[in-house]
Amino acid sequence: MKIVSIKDAIAGINDGATIMVGGFLACGTPEPIIDALVEKGVKDLTLICNDTATPTTGIGKLVANNQVKKVIATHIGTNPTTGQKMHDGTMEVELSPQGTLAERIRSGGAGLGGVLTPTGVGTEVAEGQQVLNIDGKDYLLEKPLRADFALIGATIADEKGNLYFTATSKNFNTVMATAADVVIAGAELIVPVGDIQPENVAIPAIFVDYLVGGES
């Protein structure tokens, strides 16, 4: 059964898990699933995300509750707790340019060996990275990213798990759904199959392992 309770959906998420979480400043983040992880108390998590929101929203709640050992994100400026933990050495932060992060996740989902990008060449971003010269131009080889779990925040899901997103809530969710071993989608509304027009499906049900509603 694809539709389950949140408790059952996160039962397999244990200490040390690597988790991709969709969202941009918590827009497109499945807040009820994050709240359940806070309550469960799993720790030493590695989070792959666009940002860490704020201390009281989205992924920031996991950071504030000392459940995260590493974050791979594009920026952390909206969450002073993340910055403090980075500076005092209690949490590792790996910053990646936004487009690069999206492409690393996409290549992980597509089974590729990585992505070549000129972004960061000649800067601190290039430290420790492999540089390849292609037709006279330098590129960084950015390795693909995959996760044990992806947490997806959809606006509407049908009972099969096809997902629809309103406006910008789609953000990182679509690529993350392809790059994790287990995909858990939280939807604000679950409707019968056929209520979402095929052309409006952003993530097909085949990518979704578990589906929960906001009321679960």
mmCIF file with all atom_site columns, C-alpha atoms in Angstrom:
data_model
loop_
_atom_site.group_PDB
_atom_site.id
_atom_site.type_symbol
_atom_site.label_atom_id
_atom_site.label_alt_id
_atom_site.label_comp_id
_atom_site.label_asym_id
_atom_site.label_entity_id
_atom_site.label_seq_id
_atom_site.pdbx_PDB_ins_code
_atom_site.Cartn_x
_atom_site.Cartn_y
_atom_site.Cartn_z
_atom_site.occupancy
_atom_site.B_iso_or_equiv
_atom_site.pdbx_formal_charge
_atom_site.auth_seq_id
_atom_site.auth_comp_id
_atom_site.auth_asym_id
_atom_site.auth_atom_id
_atom_site.pdbx_PDB_model_num
ATOM 1   C CA . MET A 1 1   ? 0.000  0.000  0.000   1.00 0.00 ? 1   MET A CA 1
ATOM 2   C CA . LYS A 1 2   ? 1.584  3.275  -1.113  1.00 0.00 ? 2   LYS A CA 1
ATOM 3   C CA . ILE A 1 3   ? -0.515 5.517  1.171   1.00 0.00 ? 3   ILE A CA 1
ATOM 4   C CA . VAL A 1 4   ? 0.738  5.059  4.736   1.00 0.00 ? 4   VAL A CA 1
ATOM 5   C CA . SER A 1 5   ? 0.943  6.937  8.009   1.00 0.00 ? 5   SER A CA 1
ATOM 6   C CA . ILE A 1 6   ? 3.878  9.264  8.513   1.00 0.00 ? 6   ILE A CA 1
ATOM 7   C CA . LYS A 1 7   ? 5.128  7.007  11.305  1.00 0.00 ? 7   LYS A CA 1
ATOM 8   C CA . ASP A 1 8   ? 5.235  4.032  8.962   1.00 0.00 ? 8   ASP A CA 1
ATOM 9   C CA . ALA A 1 9   ? 6.741  6.077  6.137   1.00 0.00 ? 9   ALA A CA 1
ATOM 10  C CA . ILE A 1 10  ? 9.752  7.149  8.209   1.00 0.00 ? 10  ILE A CA 1
ATOM 11  C CA . ALA A 1 11  ? 10.178 3.849  10.047  1.00 0.00 ? 11  ALA A CA 1
ATOM 12  C CA . GLY A 1 12  ? 13.239 3.012  7.956   1.00 0.00 ? 12  GLY A CA 1
ATOM 13  C CA . ILE A 1 13  ? 14.982 6.338  8.553   1.00 0.00 ? 13  ILE A CA 1
ATOM 14  C CA . ASN A 1 14  ? 17.559 5.662  11.230  1.00 0.00 ? 14  ASN A CA 1
ATOM 15  C CA . ASP A 1 15  ? 20.666 7.311  12.667  1.00 0.00 ? 15  ASP A CA 1
ATOM 16  C CA . GLY A 1 16  ? 23.280 8.141  10.044  1.00 0.00 ? 16  GLY A CA 1
ATOM 17  C CA . ALA A 1 17  ? 20.892 8.257  7.088   1.00 0.00 ? 17  ALA A CA 1
ATOM 18  C CA . THR A 1 18  ? 21.523 10.508 4.090   1.00 0.00 ? 18  THR A CA 1
ATOM 19  C CA . ILE A 1 19  ? 18.368 12.409 3.183   1.00 0.00 ? 19  ILE A CA 1
ATOM 20  C CA . MET A 1 20  ? 17.499 14.732 0.312   1.00 0.00 ? 20  MET A CA 1
ATOM 21  C CA . VAL A 1 21  ? 14.820 17.243 1.252   1.00 0.00 ? 21  VAL A CA 1
ATOM 22  C CA . GLY A 1 22  ? 12.972 19.305 -1.323  1.00 0.00 ? 22  GLY A CA 1
ATOM 23  C CA . GLY A 1 23  ? 12.155 22.948 -0.771  1.00 0.00 ? 23  GLY A CA 1
ATOM 24  C CA . PHE A 1 24  ? 13.365 26.500 -1.062  1.00 0.00 ? 24  PHE A CA 1
ATOM 25  C CA . LEU A 1 25  ? 13.141 28.236 2.323   1.00 0.00 ? 25  LEU A CA 1
ATOM 26  C CA . ALA A 1 26  ? 10.660 25.466 3.264   1.00 0.00 ? 26  ALA A CA 1
ATOM 27  C CA . CYS A 1 27  ? 8.467  26.118 0.193   1.00 0.00 ? 27  CYS A CA 1
ATOM 28  C CA . GLY A 1 28  ? 8.060  22.585 -1.167  1.00 0.00 ? 28  GLY A CA 1
ATOM 29  C CA . THR A 1 29  ? 9.306  20.973 2.049   1.00 0.00 ? 29  THR A CA 1
ATOM 30  C CA . PRO A 1 30  ? 7.010  18.358 3.638   1.00 0.00 ? 30  PRO A CA 1
ATOM 31  C CA . GLU A 1 31  ? 6.743  19.964 7.077   1.00 0.00 ? 31  GLU A CA 1
ATOM 32  C CA . PRO A 1 32  ? 4.726  17.139 8.733   1.00 0.00 ? 32  PRO A CA 1
ATOM 33  C CA . ILE A 1 33  ? 7.440  14.635 7.790   1.00 0.00 ? 33  ILE A CA 1
ATOM 34  C CA . ILE A 1 34  ? 10.165 16.910 9.170   1.00 0.00 ? 34  ILE A CA 1
ATOM 35  C CA . ASP A 1 35  ? 8.177  17.281 12.394  1.00 0.00 ? 35  ASP A CA 1
ATOM 36  C CA . ALA A 1 36  ? 7.899  13.485 12.658  1.00 0.00 ? 36  ALA A CA 1
ATOM 37  C CA . LEU A 1 37  ? 11.677 13.122 12.259  1.00 0.00 ? 37  LEU A CA 1
ATOM 38  C CA . VAL A 1 38  ? 12.224 15.704 14.989  1.00 0.00 ? 38  VAL A CA 1
ATOM 39  C CA . GLU A 1 39  ? 9.902  13.716 17.252  1.00 0.00 ? 39  GLU A CA 1
ATOM 40  C CA . LYS A 1 40  ? 11.603 10.423 16.333  1.00 0.00 ? 40  LYS A CA 1
ATOM 41  C CA . GLY A 1 41  ? 14.956 11.897 17.336  1.00 0.00 ? 41  GLY A CA 1
ATOM 42  C CA . VAL A 1 42  ? 17.118 10.276 14.662  1.00 0.00 ? 42  VAL A CA 1
ATOM 43  C CA . LYS A 1 43  ? 20.605 11.775 14.666  1.00 0.00 ? 43  LYS A CA 1
ATOM 44  C CA . ASP A 1 44  ? 23.854 12.023 12.705  1.00 0.00 ? 44  ASP A CA 1
ATOM 45  C CA . LEU A 1 45  ? 21.886 12.771 9.549   1.00 0.00 ? 45  LEU A CA 1
ATOM 46  C CA . THR A 1 46  ? 23.420 14.047 6.323   1.00 0.00 ? 46  THR A CA 1
ATOM 47  C CA . LEU A 1 47  ? 21.025 16.428 4.578   1.00 0.00 ? 47  LEU A CA 1
ATOM 48  C CA . ILE A 1 48  ? 21.174 17.369 0.904   1.00 0.00 ? 48  ILE A CA 1
ATOM 49  C CA . CYS A 1 49  ? 19.043 20.440 0.348   1.00 0.00 ? 49  CYS A CA 1
ATOM 50  C CA . ASN A 1 50  ? 18.930 23.874 -1.210  1.00 0.00 ? 50  ASN A CA 1
ATOM 51  C CA . ASP A 1 51  ? 19.113 25.643 2.162   1.00 0.00 ? 51  ASP A CA 1
ATOM 52  C CA . THR A 1 52  ? 18.435 25.096 5.845   1.00 0.00 ? 52  THR A CA 1
ATOM 53  C CA . ALA A 1 53  ? 15.404 27.433 6.030   1.00 0.00 ? 53  ALA A CA 1
ATOM 54  C CA . THR A 1 54  ? 15.155 28.990 9.506   1.00 0.00 ? 54  THR A CA 1
ATOM 55  C CA . PRO A 1 55  ? 15.555 27.525 13.006  1.00 0.00 ? 55  PRO A CA 1
ATOM 56  C CA . THR A 1 56  ? 11.769 27.103 13.263  1.00 0.00 ? 56  THR A CA 1
ATOM 57  C CA . THR A 1 57  ? 10.856 26.035 9.710   1.00 0.00 ? 57  THR A CA 1
ATOM 58  C CA . GLY A 1 58  ? 11.623 23.148 7.385   1.00 0.00 ? 58  GLY A CA 1
ATOM 59  C CA . ILE A 1 59  ? 15.023 21.486 7.648   1.00 0.00 ? 59  ILE A CA 1
ATOM 60  C CA . GLY A 1 60  ? 16.075 24.118 10.159  1.00 0.00 ? 60  GLY A CA 1
ATOM 61  C CA . LYS A 1 61  ? 14.125 22.306 12.858  1.00 0.00 ? 61  LYS A CA 1
ATOM 62  C CA . LEU A 1 62  ? 16.367 19.250 12.474  1.00 0.00 ? 62  LEU A CA 1
ATOM 63  C CA . VAL A 1 63  ? 19.461 21.449 12.621  1.00 0.00 ? 63  VAL A CA 1
ATOM 64  C CA . ALA A 1 64  ? 18.232 23.274 15.720  1.00 0.00 ? 64  ALA A CA 1
ATOM 65  C CA . ASN A 1 65  ? 17.486 19.944 17.411  1.00 0.00 ? 65  ASN A CA 1
ATOM 66  C CA . ASN A 1 66  ? 21.100 18.746 16.927  1.00 0.00 ? 66  ASN A CA 1
ATOM 67  C CA . GLN A 1 67  ? 20.095 15.862 14.650  1.00 0.00 ? 67  GLN A CA 1
ATOM 68  C CA . VAL A 1 68  ? 22.328 16.752 11.687  1.00 0.00 ? 68  VAL A CA 1
ATOM 69  C CA . LYS A 1 69  ? 26.038 15.996 11.295  1.00 0.00 ? 69  LYS A CA 1
ATOM 70  C CA . LYS A 1 70  ? 26.452 17.343 7.740   1.00 0.00 ? 70  LYS A CA 1
ATOM 71  C CA . VAL A 1 71  ? 24.602 19.604 5.328   1.00 0.00 ? 71  VAL A CA 1
ATOM 72  C CA . ILE A 1 72  ? 25.220 19.872 1.588   1.00 0.00 ? 72  ILE A CA 1
ATOM 73  C CA . ALA A 1 73  ? 23.423 23.032 0.480   1.00 0.00 ? 73  ALA A CA 1
ATOM 74  C CA . THR A 1 74  ? 23.646 26.131 -1.691  1.00 0.00 ? 74  THR A CA 1
ATOM 75  C CA . HIS A 1 75  ? 23.330 28.688 1.107   1.00 0.00 ? 75  HIS A CA 1
ATOM 76  C CA . ILE A 1 76  ? 22.731 28.871 4.853   1.00 0.00 ? 76  ILE A CA 1
ATOM 77  C CA . GLY A 1 77  ? 22.323 32.607 5.367   1.00 0.00 ? 77  GLY A CA 1
ATOM 78  C CA . THR A 1 78  ? 18.720 32.459 6.560   1.00 0.00 ? 78  THR A CA 1
ATOM 79  C CA . ASN A 1 79  ? 19.537 30.143 9.453   1.00 0.00 ? 79  ASN A CA 1
ATOM 80  C CA . PRO A 1 80  ? 22.008 31.552 12.002  1.00 0.00 ? 80  PRO A CA 1
ATOM 81  C CA . THR A 1 81  ? 21.979 28.235 13.876  1.00 0.00 ? 81  THR A CA 1
ATOM 82  C CA . THR A 1 82  ? 23.503 26.499 10.865  1.00 0.00 ? 82  THR A CA 1
ATOM 83  C CA . GLY A 1 83  ? 26.194 29.161 10.605  1.00 0.00 ? 83  GLY A CA 1
ATOM 84  C CA . GLN A 1 84  ? 27.022 28.893 14.287  1.00 0.00 ? 84  GLN A CA 1
ATOM 85  C CA . LYS A 1 85  ? 27.302 25.111 14.124  1.00 0.00 ? 85  LYS A CA 1
ATOM 86  C CA . MET A 1 86  ? 29.561 25.379 11.089  1.00 0.00 ? 86  MET A CA 1
ATOM 87  C CA . HIS A 1 87  ? 31.862 27.845 12.816  1.00 0.00 ? 87  HIS A CA 1
ATOM 88  C CA . ASP A 1 88  ? 32.074 25.951 16.091  1.00 0.00 ? 88  ASP A CA 1
ATOM 89  C CA . GLY A 1 89  ? 32.708 22.649 14.296  1.00 0.00 ? 89  GLY A CA 1
ATOM 90  C CA . THR A 1 90  ? 29.668 20.770 15.576  1.00 0.00 ? 90  THR A CA 1
ATOM 91  C CA . MET A 1 91  ? 28.200 20.331 12.090  1.00 0.00 ? 91  MET A CA 1
ATOM 92  C CA . GLU A 1 92  ? 29.908 20.047 8.705   1.00 0.00 ? 92  GLU A CA 1
ATOM 93  C CA . VAL A 1 93  ? 28.627 22.304 5.929   1.00 0.00 ? 93  VAL A CA 1
ATOM 94  C CA . GLU A 1 94  ? 29.489 21.751 2.275   1.00 0.00 ? 94  GLU A CA 1
ATOM 95  C CA . LEU A 1 95  ? 28.391 24.649 0.091   1.00 0.00 ? 95  LEU A CA 1
ATOM 96  C CA . SER A 1 96  ? 27.668 24.030 -3.579  1.00 0.00 ? 96  SER A CA 1
ATOM 97  C CA . PRO A 1 97  ? 26.498 26.551 -6.202  1.00 0.00 ? 97  PRO A CA 1
ATOM 98  C CA . GLN A 1 98  ? 22.755 26.152 -6.733  1.00 0.00 ? 98  GLN A CA 1
ATOM 99  C CA . GLY A 1 99  ? 22.893 25.066 -10.362 1.00 0.00 ? 99  GLY A CA 1
ATOM 100 C CA . THR A 1 100 ? 25.772 22.721 -9.604  1.00 0.00 ? 100 THR A CA 1
ATOM 101 C CA . LEU A 1 101 ? 23.854 21.103 -6.753  1.00 0.00 ? 101 LEU A CA 1
ATOM 102 C CA . ALA A 1 102 ? 20.828 20.542 -8.981  1.00 0.00 ? 102 ALA A CA 1
ATOM 103 C CA . GLU A 1 103 ? 23.011 18.989 -11.690 1.00 0.00 ? 103 GLU A CA 1
ATOM 104 C CA . ARG A 1 104 ? 24.830 16.747 -9.203  1.00 0.00 ? 104 ARG A CA 1
ATOM 105 C CA . ILE A 1 105 ? 21.479 15.414 -8.017  1.00 0.00 ? 105 ILE A CA 1
ATOM 106 C CA . ARG A 1 106 ? 20.211 15.038 -11.577 1.00 0.00 ? 106 ARG A CA 1
ATOM 107 C CA . SER A 1 107 ? 23.315 13.113 -12.601 1.00 0.00 ? 107 SER A CA 1
ATOM 108 C CA . GLY A 1 108 ? 22.920 10.883 -9.553  1.00 0.00 ? 108 GLY A CA 1
ATOM 109 C CA . GLY A 1 109 ? 19.378 10.097 -10.591 1.00 0.00 ? 109 GLY A CA 1
ATOM 110 C CA . ALA A 1 110 ? 20.389 9.489  -14.207 1.00 0.00 ? 110 ALA A CA 1
ATOM 111 C CA . GLY A 1 111 ? 23.234 7.151  -13.317 1.00 0.00 ? 111 GLY A CA 1
ATOM 112 C CA . LEU A 1 112 ? 25.892 9.473  -14.707 1.00 0.00 ? 112 LEU A CA 1
ATOM 113 C CA . GLY A 1 113 ? 29.449 9.803  -13.452 1.00 0.00 ? 113 GLY A CA 1
ATOM 114 C CA . GLY A 1 114 ? 29.118 13.493 -12.640 1.00 0.00 ? 114 GLY A CA 1
ATOM 115 C CA . VAL A 1 115 ? 28.807 16.857 -14.323 1.00 0.00 ? 115 VAL A CA 1
ATOM 116 C CA . LEU A 1 116 ? 31.396 19.196 -15.845 1.00 0.00 ? 116 LEU A CA 1
ATOM 117 C CA . THR A 1 117 ? 30.855 22.837 -14.958 1.00 0.00 ? 117 THR A CA 1
ATOM 118 C CA . PRO A 1 118 ? 32.895 26.031 -15.323 1.00 0.00 ? 118 PRO A CA 1
ATOM 119 C CA . THR A 1 119 ? 31.249 27.429 -12.181 1.00 0.00 ? 119 THR A CA 1
ATOM 120 C CA . GLY A 1 120 ? 33.831 27.781 -9.438  1.00 0.00 ? 120 GLY A CA 1
ATOM 121 C CA . VAL A 1 121 ? 36.952 27.393 -11.578 1.00 0.00 ? 121 VAL A CA 1
ATOM 122 C CA . GLY A 1 122 ? 39.724 29.503 -10.062 1.00 0.00 ? 122 GLY A CA 1
ATOM 123 C CA . THR A 1 123 ? 37.872 29.987 -6.758  1.00 0.00 ? 123 THR A CA 1
ATOM 124 C CA . GLU A 1 124 ? 37.749 28.261 -3.372  1.00 0.00 ? 124 GLU A CA 1
ATOM 125 C CA . VAL A 1 125 ? 35.041 26.018 -4.798  1.00 0.00 ? 125 VAL A CA 1
ATOM 126 C CA . ALA A 1 126 ? 37.721 24.336 -6.924  1.00 0.00 ? 126 ALA A CA 1
ATOM 127 C CA . GLU A 1 127 ? 39.908 23.351 -3.953  1.00 0.00 ? 127 GLU A CA 1
ATOM 128 C CA . GLY A 1 128 ? 40.347 19.591 -3.941  1.00 0.00 ? 128 GLY A CA 1
ATOM 129 C CA . GLN A 1 129 ? 38.307 19.201 -7.115  1.00 0.00 ? 129 GLN A CA 1
ATOM 130 C CA . GLN A 1 130 ? 39.420 17.510 -10.322 1.00 0.00 ? 130 GLN A CA 1
ATOM 131 C CA . VAL A 1 131 ? 39.813 20.021 -13.159 1.00 0.00 ? 131 VAL A CA 1
ATOM 132 C CA . LEU A 1 132 ? 39.455 18.845 -16.750 1.00 0.00 ? 132 LEU A CA 1
ATOM 133 C CA . ASN A 1 133 ? 40.395 20.880 -19.791 1.00 0.00 ? 133 ASN A CA 1
ATOM 134 C CA . ILE A 1 134 ? 37.918 20.415 -22.640 1.00 0.00 ? 134 ILE A CA 1
ATOM 135 C CA . ASP A 1 135 ? 38.735 22.151 -25.926 1.00 0.00 ? 135 ASP A CA 1
ATOM 136 C CA . GLY A 1 136 ? 40.901 24.675 -24.132 1.00 0.00 ? 136 GLY A CA 1
ATOM 137 C CA . LYS A 1 137 ? 38.443 25.502 -21.330 1.00 0.00 ? 137 LYS A CA 1
ATOM 138 C CA . ASP A 1 138 ? 38.706 24.327 -17.712 1.00 0.00 ? 138 ASP A CA 1
ATOM 139 C CA . TYR A 1 139 ? 35.801 22.597 -16.008 1.00 0.00 ? 139 TYR A CA 1
ATOM 140 C CA . LEU A 1 140 ? 35.310 21.172 -12.536 1.00 0.00 ? 140 LEU A CA 1
ATOM 141 C CA . LEU A 1 141 ? 34.212 17.558 -12.313 1.00 0.00 ? 141 LEU A CA 1
ATOM 142 C CA . GLU A 1 142 ? 31.381 17.614 -9.794  1.00 0.00 ? 142 GLU A CA 1
ATOM 143 C CA . LYS A 1 143 ? 30.475 14.133 -8.624  1.00 0.00 ? 143 LYS A CA 1
ATOM 144 C CA . PRO A 1 144 ? 26.869 12.896 -8.543  1.00 0.00 ? 144 PRO A CA 1
ATOM 145 C CA . LEU A 1 145 ? 24.764 12.886 -5.397  1.00 0.00 ? 145 LEU A CA 1
ATOM 146 C CA . ARG A 1 146 ? 22.413 10.172 -4.229  1.00 0.00 ? 146 ARG A CA 1
ATOM 147 C CA . ALA A 1 147 ? 20.644 9.590  -0.913  1.00 0.00 ? 147 ALA A CA 1
ATOM 148 C CA . ASP A 1 148 ? 19.062 6.842  1.130   1.00 0.00 ? 148 ASP A CA 1
ATOM 149 C CA . PHE A 1 149 ? 15.810 8.807  1.283   1.00 0.00 ? 149 PHE A CA 1
ATOM 150 C CA . ALA A 1 150 ? 14.193 11.773 -0.455  1.00 0.00 ? 150 ALA A CA 1
ATOM 151 C CA . LEU A 1 151 ? 11.469 13.771 1.288   1.00 0.00 ? 151 LEU A CA 1
ATOM 152 C CA . ILE A 1 152 ? 9.201  15.465 -1.240  1.00 0.00 ? 152 ILE A CA 1
ATOM 153 C CA . GLY A 1 153 ? 6.601  18.136 -0.508  1.00 0.00 ? 153 GLY A CA 1
ATOM 154 C CA . ALA A 1 154 ? 3.785  18.092 -3.082  1.00 0.00 ? 154 ALA A CA 1
ATOM 155 C CA . THR A 1 155 ? 0.651  20.184 -3.325  1.00 0.00 ? 155 THR A CA 1
ATOM 156 C CA . ILE A 1 156 ? -1.646 17.439 -4.637  1.00 0.00 ? 156 ILE A CA 1
ATOM 157 C CA . ALA A 1 157 ? -1.127 13.692 -5.050  1.00 0.00 ? 157 ALA A CA 1
ATOM 158 C CA . ASP A 1 158 ? -3.439 11.087 -6.470  1.00 0.00 ? 158 ASP A CA 1
ATOM 159 C CA . GLU A 1 159 ? -3.913 7.735  -4.793  1.00 0.00 ? 159 GLU A CA 1
ATOM 160 C CA . LYS A 1 160 ? -1.278 6.129  -7.019  1.00 0.00 ? 160 LYS A CA 1
ATOM 161 C CA . GLY A 1 161 ? 1.347  8.698  -6.023  1.00 0.00 ? 161 GLY A CA 1
ATOM 162 C CA . ASN A 1 162 ? 1.422  10.980 -9.063  1.00 0.00 ? 162 ASN A CA 1
ATOM 163 C CA . LEU A 1 163 ? 2.428  14.422 -7.799  1.00 0.00 ? 163 LEU A CA 1
ATOM 164 C CA . TYR A 1 164 ? 1.412  17.970 -8.711  1.00 0.00 ? 164 TYR A CA 1
ATOM 165 C CA . PHE A 1 165 ? 3.169  21.113 -7.454  1.00 0.00 ? 165 PHE A CA 1
ATOM 166 C CA . THR A 1 166 ? 1.895  24.668 -7.260  1.00 0.00 ? 166 THR A CA 1
ATOM 167 C CA . ALA A 1 167 ? 4.148  27.345 -8.741  1.00 0.00 ? 167 ALA A CA 1
ATOM 168 C CA . THR A 1 168 ? 7.703  27.337 -7.376  1.00 0.00 ? 168 THR A CA 1
ATOM 169 C CA . SER A 1 169 ? 7.141  24.562 -4.836  1.00 0.00 ? 169 SER A CA 1
ATOM 170 C CA . LYS A 1 170 ? 8.405  22.173 -7.517  1.00 0.00 ? 170 LYS A CA 1
ATOM 171 C CA . ASN A 1 171 ? 12.008 23.472 -7.127  1.00 0.00 ? 171 ASN A CA 1
ATOM 172 C CA . PHE A 1 172 ? 14.427 20.652 -6.164  1.00 0.00 ? 172 PHE A CA 1
ATOM 173 C CA . ASN A 1 173 ? 11.696 18.079 -5.578  1.00 0.00 ? 173 ASN A CA 1
ATOM 174 C CA . THR A 1 174 ? 11.594 16.762 -9.143  1.00 0.00 ? 174 THR A CA 1
ATOM 175 C CA . VAL A 1 175 ? 15.288 15.876 -9.422  1.00 0.00 ? 175 VAL A CA 1
ATOM 176 C CA . MET A 1 176 ? 15.489 14.553 -5.862  1.00 0.00 ? 176 MET A CA 1
ATOM 177 C CA . ALA A 1 177 ? 12.717 12.059 -6.553  1.00 0.00 ? 177 ALA A CA 1
ATOM 178 C CA . THR A 1 178 ? 15.008 10.306 -9.047  1.00 0.00 ? 178 THR A CA 1
ATOM 179 C CA . ALA A 1 179 ? 18.124 10.197 -6.882  1.00 0.00 ? 179 ALA A CA 1
ATOM 180 C CA . ALA A 1 180 ? 17.163 8.349  -3.690  1.00 0.00 ? 180 ALA A CA 1
ATOM 181 C CA . ASP A 1 181 ? 16.660 4.716  -2.794  1.00 0.00 ? 181 ASP A CA 1
ATOM 182 C CA . VAL A 1 182 ? 13.359 5.469  -1.040  1.00 0.00 ? 182 VAL A CA 1
ATOM 183 C CA . VAL A 1 183 ? 11.106 8.420  -1.906  1.00 0.00 ? 183 VAL A CA 1
ATOM 184 C CA . ILE A 1 184 ? 8.569  9.636  0.650   1.00 0.00 ? 184 ILE A CA 1
ATOM 185 C CA . ALA A 1 185 ? 6.098  12.228 -0.590  1.00 0.00 ? 185 ALA A CA 1
ATOM 186 C CA . GLY A 1 186 ? 3.925  14.356 1.626   1.00 0.00 ? 186 GLY A CA 1
ATOM 187 C CA . ALA A 1 187 ? 0.919  15.975 -0.053  1.00 0.00 ? 187 ALA A CA 1
ATOM 188 C CA . GLU A 1 188 ? -1.441 18.659 1.162   1.00 0.00 ? 188 GLU A CA 1
ATOM 189 C CA . LEU A 1 189 ? -4.297 16.888 -0.624  1.00 0.00 ? 189 LEU A CA 1
ATOM 190 C CA . ILE A 1 190 ? -4.774 13.334 -1.920  1.00 0.00 ? 190 ILE A CA 1
ATOM 191 C CA . VAL A 1 191 ? -7.308 12.894 -4.711  1.00 0.00 ? 191 VAL A CA 1
ATOM 192 C CA . PRO A 1 192 ? -8.615 9.957  -6.766  1.00 0.00 ? 192 PRO A CA 1
ATOM 193 C CA . VAL A 1 193 ? -6.629 8.761  -9.767  1.00 0.00 ? 193 VAL A CA 1
ATOM 194 C CA . GLY A 1 194 ? -7.598 10.832 -12.810 1.00 0.00 ? 194 GLY A CA 1
ATOM 195 C CA . ASP A 1 195 ? -8.165 14.095 -10.935 1.00 0.00 ? 195 ASP A CA 1
ATOM 196 C CA . ILE A 1 196 ? -4.683 15.299 -11.895 1.00 0.00 ? 196 ILE A CA 1
ATOM 197 C CA . GLN A 1 197 ? -4.400 15.807 -15.632 1.00 0.00 ? 197 GLN A CA 1
ATOM 198 C CA . PRO A 1 198 ? -1.431 13.869 -17.057 1.00 0.00 ? 198 PRO A CA 1
ATOM 199 C CA . GLU A 1 199 ? 0.261  17.017 -18.354 1.00 0.00 ? 199 GLU A CA 1
ATOM 200 C CA . ASN A 1 200 ? 0.228  18.440 -14.810 1.00 0.00 ? 200 ASN A CA 1
ATOM 201 C CA . VAL A 1 201 ? 2.064  15.506 -13.248 1.00 0.00 ? 201 VAL A CA 1
ATOM 202 C CA . ALA A 1 202 ? 5.557  16.702 -12.294 1.00 0.00 ? 202 ALA A CA 1
ATOM 203 C CA . ILE A 1 203 ? 6.665  13.475 -10.588 1.00 0.00 ? 203 ILE A CA 1
ATOM 204 C CA . PRO A 1 204 ? 5.141  10.207 -11.846 1.00 0.00 ? 204 PRO A CA 1
ATOM 205 C CA . ALA A 1 205 ? 4.013  7.639  -9.308  1.00 0.00 ? 205 ALA A CA 1
ATOM 206 C CA . ILE A 1 206 ? 6.749  5.210  -10.342 1.00 0.00 ? 206 ILE A CA 1
ATOM 207 C CA . PHE A 1 207 ? 9.268  7.330  -8.418  1.00 0.00 ? 207 PHE A CA 1
ATOM 208 C CA . VAL A 1 208 ? 7.225  7.460  -5.188  1.00 0.00 ? 208 VAL A CA 1
ATOM 209 C CA . ASP A 1 209 ? 7.553  4.668  -2.625  1.00 0.00 ? 209 ASP A CA 1
ATOM 210 C CA . TYR A 1 210 ? 5.426  6.070  0.190   1.00 0.00 ? 210 TYR A CA 1
ATOM 211 C CA . LEU A 1 211 ? 2.718  8.725  0.211   1.00 0.00 ? 211 LEU A CA 1
ATOM 212 C CA . VAL A 1 212 ? 1.377  10.536 3.230   1.00 0.00 ? 212 VAL A CA 1
ATOM 213 C CA . GLY A 1 213 ? -1.255 13.210 3.611   1.00 0.00 ? 213 GLY A CA 1
ATOM 214 C CA . GLY A 1 214 ? -0.827 16.309 5.757   1.00 0.00 ? 214 GLY A CA 1
ATOM 215 C CA . GLU A 1 215 ? -3.355 14.916 8.213   1.00 0.00 ? 215 GLU A CA 1
ATOM 216 C CA . SER A 1 216 ? -1.533 11.580 8.735   1.00 0.00 ? 216 SER A CA 1
#
